[in-house]
Tab-separated table of C-alpha atoms in Angstrom:
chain	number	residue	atom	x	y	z
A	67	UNK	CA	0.948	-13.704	14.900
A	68	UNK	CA	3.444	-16.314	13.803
A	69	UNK	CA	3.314	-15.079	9.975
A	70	UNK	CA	4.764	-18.343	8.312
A	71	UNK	CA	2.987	-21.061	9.425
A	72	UNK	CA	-0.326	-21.922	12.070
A	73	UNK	CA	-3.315	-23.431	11.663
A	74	UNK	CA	-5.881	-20.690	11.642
A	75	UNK	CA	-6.906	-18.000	8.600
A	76	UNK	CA	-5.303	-14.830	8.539
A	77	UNK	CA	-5.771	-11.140	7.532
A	78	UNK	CA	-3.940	-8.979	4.931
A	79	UNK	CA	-3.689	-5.353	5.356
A	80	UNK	CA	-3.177	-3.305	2.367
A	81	UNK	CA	-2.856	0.659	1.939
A	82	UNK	CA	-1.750	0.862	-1.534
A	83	UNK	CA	-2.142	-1.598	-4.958
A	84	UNK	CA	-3.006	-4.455	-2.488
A	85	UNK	CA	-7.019	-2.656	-1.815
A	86	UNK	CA	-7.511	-3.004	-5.629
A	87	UNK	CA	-5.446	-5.637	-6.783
A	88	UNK	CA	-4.839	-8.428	-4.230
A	89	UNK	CA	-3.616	-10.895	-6.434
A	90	UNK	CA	-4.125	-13.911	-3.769
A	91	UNK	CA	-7.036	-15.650	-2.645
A	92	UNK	CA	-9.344	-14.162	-0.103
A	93	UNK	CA	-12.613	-15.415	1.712
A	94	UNK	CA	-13.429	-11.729	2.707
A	95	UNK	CA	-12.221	-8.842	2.487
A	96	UNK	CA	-13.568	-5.794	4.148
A	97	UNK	CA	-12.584	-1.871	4.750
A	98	UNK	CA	-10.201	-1.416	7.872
A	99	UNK	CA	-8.206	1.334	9.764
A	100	UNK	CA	-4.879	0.950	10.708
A	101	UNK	CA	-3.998	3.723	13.749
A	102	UNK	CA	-0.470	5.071	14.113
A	103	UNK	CA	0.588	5.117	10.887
A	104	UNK	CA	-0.266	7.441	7.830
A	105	UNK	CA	-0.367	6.208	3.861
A	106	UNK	CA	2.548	8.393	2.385
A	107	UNK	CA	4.868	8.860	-0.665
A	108	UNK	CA	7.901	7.767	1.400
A	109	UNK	CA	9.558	4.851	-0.445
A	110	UNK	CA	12.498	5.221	-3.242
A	111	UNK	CA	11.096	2.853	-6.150
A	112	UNK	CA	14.221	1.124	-8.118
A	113	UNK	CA	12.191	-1.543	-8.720
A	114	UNK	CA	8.646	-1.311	-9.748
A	115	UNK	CA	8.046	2.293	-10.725
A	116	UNK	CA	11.045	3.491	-10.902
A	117	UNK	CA	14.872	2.650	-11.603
A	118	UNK	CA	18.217	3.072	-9.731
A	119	UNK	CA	19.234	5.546	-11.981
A	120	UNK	CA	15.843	7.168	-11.850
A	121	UNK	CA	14.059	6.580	-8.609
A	122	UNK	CA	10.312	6.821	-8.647
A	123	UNK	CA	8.135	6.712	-5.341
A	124	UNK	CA	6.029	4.066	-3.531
A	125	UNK	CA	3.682	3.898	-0.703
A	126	UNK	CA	4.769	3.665	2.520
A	127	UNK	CA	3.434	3.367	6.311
A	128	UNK	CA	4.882	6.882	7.763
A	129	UNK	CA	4.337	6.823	11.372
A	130	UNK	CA	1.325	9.144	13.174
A	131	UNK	CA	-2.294	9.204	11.734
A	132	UNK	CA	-4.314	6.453	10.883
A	133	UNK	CA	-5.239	4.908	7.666
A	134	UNK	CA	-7.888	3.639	5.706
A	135	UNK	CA	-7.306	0.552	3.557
A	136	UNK	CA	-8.554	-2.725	2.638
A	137	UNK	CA	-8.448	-6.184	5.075
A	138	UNK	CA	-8.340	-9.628	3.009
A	139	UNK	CA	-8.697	-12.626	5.605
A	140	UNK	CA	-6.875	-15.494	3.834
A	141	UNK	CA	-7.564	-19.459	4.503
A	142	UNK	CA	-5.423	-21.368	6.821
A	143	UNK	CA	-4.725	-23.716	4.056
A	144	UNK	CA	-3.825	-20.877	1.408
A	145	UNK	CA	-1.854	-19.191	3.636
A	146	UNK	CA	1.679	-20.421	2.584
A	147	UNK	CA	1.144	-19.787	-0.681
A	148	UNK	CA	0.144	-16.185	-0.024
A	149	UNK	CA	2.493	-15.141	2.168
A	150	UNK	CA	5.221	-16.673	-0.130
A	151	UNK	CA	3.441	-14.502	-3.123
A	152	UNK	CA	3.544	-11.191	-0.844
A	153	UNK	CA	6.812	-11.782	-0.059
A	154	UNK	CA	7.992	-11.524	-3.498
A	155	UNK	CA	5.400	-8.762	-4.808
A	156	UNK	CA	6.208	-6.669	-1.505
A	157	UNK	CA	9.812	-7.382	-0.597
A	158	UNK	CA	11.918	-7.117	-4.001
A	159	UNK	CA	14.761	-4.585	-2.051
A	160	UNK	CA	13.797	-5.712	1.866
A	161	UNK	CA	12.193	-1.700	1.860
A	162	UNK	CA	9.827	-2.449	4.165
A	163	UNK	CA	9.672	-5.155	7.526
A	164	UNK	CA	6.258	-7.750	8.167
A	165	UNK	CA	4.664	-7.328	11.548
A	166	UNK	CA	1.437	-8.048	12.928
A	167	UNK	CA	-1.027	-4.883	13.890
A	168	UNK	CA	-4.019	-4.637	15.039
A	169	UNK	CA	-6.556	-3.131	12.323
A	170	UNK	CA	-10.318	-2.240	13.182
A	171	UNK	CA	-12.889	-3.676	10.447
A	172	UNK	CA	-15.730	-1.878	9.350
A	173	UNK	CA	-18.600	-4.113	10.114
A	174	UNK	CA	-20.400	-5.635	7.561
A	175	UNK	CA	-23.105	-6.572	8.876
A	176	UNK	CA	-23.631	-10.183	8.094
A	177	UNK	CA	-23.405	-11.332	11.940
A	178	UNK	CA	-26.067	-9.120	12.565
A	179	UNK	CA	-23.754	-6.534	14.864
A	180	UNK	CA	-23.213	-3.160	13.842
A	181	UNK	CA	-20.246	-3.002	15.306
A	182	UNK	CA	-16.818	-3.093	14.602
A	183	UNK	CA	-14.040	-5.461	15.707
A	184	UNK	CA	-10.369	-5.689	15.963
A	185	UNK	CA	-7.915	-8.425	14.123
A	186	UNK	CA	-4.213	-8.972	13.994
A	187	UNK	CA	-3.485	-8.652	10.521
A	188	UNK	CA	0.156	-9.205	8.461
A	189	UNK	CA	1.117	-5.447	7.663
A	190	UNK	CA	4.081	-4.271	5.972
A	191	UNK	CA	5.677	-1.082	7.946
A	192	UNK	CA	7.898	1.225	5.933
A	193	UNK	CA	11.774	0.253	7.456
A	194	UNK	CA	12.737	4.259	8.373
A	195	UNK	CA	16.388	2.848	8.501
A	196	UNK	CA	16.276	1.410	4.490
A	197	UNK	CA	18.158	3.349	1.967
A	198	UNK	CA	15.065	3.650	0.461
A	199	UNK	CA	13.086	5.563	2.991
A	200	UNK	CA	12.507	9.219	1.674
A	201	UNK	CA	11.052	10.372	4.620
A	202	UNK	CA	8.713	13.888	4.836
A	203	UNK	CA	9.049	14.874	1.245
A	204	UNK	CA	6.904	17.804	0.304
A	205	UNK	CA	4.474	17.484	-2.443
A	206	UNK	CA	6.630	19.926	-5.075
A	207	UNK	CA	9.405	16.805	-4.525
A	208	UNK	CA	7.321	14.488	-4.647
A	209	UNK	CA	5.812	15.377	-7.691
A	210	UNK	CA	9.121	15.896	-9.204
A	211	UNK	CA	10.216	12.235	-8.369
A	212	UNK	CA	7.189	10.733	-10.047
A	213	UNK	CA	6.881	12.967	-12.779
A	214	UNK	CA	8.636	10.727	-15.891
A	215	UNK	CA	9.814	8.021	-13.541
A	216	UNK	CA	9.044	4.220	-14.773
A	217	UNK	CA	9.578	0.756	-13.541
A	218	UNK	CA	8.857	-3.193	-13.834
A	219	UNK	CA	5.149	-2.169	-13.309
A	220	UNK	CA	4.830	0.856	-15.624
A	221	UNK	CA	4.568	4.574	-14.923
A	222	UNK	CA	4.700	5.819	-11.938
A	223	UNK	CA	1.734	8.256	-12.422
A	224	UNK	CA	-0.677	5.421	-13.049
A	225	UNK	CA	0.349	4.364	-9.431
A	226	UNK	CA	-0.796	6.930	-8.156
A	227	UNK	CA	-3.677	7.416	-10.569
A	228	UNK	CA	-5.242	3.984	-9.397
A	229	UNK	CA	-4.907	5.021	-5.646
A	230	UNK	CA	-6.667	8.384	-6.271
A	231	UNK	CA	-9.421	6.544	-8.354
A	232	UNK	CA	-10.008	3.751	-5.592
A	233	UNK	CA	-9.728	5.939	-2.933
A	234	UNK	CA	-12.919	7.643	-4.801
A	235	UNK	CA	-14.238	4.296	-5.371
A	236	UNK	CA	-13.908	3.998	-1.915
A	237	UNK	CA	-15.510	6.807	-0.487
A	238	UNK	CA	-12.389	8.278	0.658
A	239	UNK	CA	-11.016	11.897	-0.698
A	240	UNK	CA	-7.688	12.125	-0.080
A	241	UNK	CA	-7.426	15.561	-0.768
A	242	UNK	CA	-3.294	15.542	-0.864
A	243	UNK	CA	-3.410	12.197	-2.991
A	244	UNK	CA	-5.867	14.644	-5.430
A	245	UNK	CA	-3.189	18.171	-5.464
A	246	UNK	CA	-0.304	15.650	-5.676
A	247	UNK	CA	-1.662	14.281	-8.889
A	248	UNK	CA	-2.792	17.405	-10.364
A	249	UNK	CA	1.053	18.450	-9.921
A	250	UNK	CA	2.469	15.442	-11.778
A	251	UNK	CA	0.083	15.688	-14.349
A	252	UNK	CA	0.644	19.270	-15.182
A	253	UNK	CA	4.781	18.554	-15.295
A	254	UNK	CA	4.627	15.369	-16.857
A	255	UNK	CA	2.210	17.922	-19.784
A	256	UNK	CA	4.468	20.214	-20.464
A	257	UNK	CA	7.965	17.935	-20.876
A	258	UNK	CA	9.354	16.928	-23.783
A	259	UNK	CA	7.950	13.700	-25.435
A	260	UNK	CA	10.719	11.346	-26.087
């Protein structure tokens, strides 16, 4: 997939904020798995939930597993402007590297087929080399990171608030998503209010 320019619409895999709020024009968007790669608590944020001298954490694409998310296919004709717009939204500290991966849509059902089909879709992989990556944190640390820990986009508990609610919304129970907010809520309770 030649992600910058081309003549043809393209598709938009998100895991995180993207399956709730896009921000870009779509013509459909439709439920999608993503194999190889897990939806994790693996990124350093400095920038939008966190700061350098108090880190929060973002999503990341953690390799093994598969994931659930959300697949937007974009217009040919939008597609400069999008990809320019999830450049900056995505990209602010180069954390994570654009590729093209196959993703599996859920069918719909408007065509008629009950089955599903495969797309290349623009997907942005967690960069395991960035200073950024956190790698296998355990839930304890990861709670502690996002406990109190705000950014350019607010607190990070409503991050991860808005994933457990859509995953809900979704159908999906994430059951570690669920404990891991349960822990930040009960630490961010009990400290001090400033």
């Amino acid at each position: 997939m030649d992600l910058e320019g081309g003549g043809e619409d393209r598709w938009v895999f998100g895991y995180g904020s993207l399956m709730w709020r896009p921000g870009f024009p779509f013509i459909d968007r439709r439920t999608a798995v993503l194999h190889g790669r897990r939806r994790a608590f693996c990124i350093y944020s400095v920038h939008h939930r966190g700061t350098y001298e108090r880190p929060g954490l973002v999503l990341g694409l953690a390799p093994g597993g598969a994931v659930r998310g959300m697949a937007y296919r974009v217009a040919a004709s939008e597609w400069p402007d999008v990809y320019a717009y999830l450049r900056e939204r995505e990209q602010p500290t180069e954390t994570y590297f654009e590729t093209s991966r196959e993703v599996k849509l859920d069918a719909d059902g408007s065509d008629g087929s009950d089955g599903q089909r495969k797309v290349p879709a623009l997907v942005f992989l967690s960069d395991m080399k960035h200073s950024q990556w956190a790698g296998a944190l355990t839930l304890e640390q990861q709670a502690a990171l996002i406990a109190g820990a705000k950014g350019l986009s607010g607190p990070n508990i409503d991050y991860l608030r808005d994933l457990v609610l859509h995953l809900r919304e979704g159908g999906v129970r994430d059951v570690a998503m669920e404990k891991l907010l349960k822990m930040v809520e009960a630490i961010e309770s009990t400290a001090p209010q400033s």
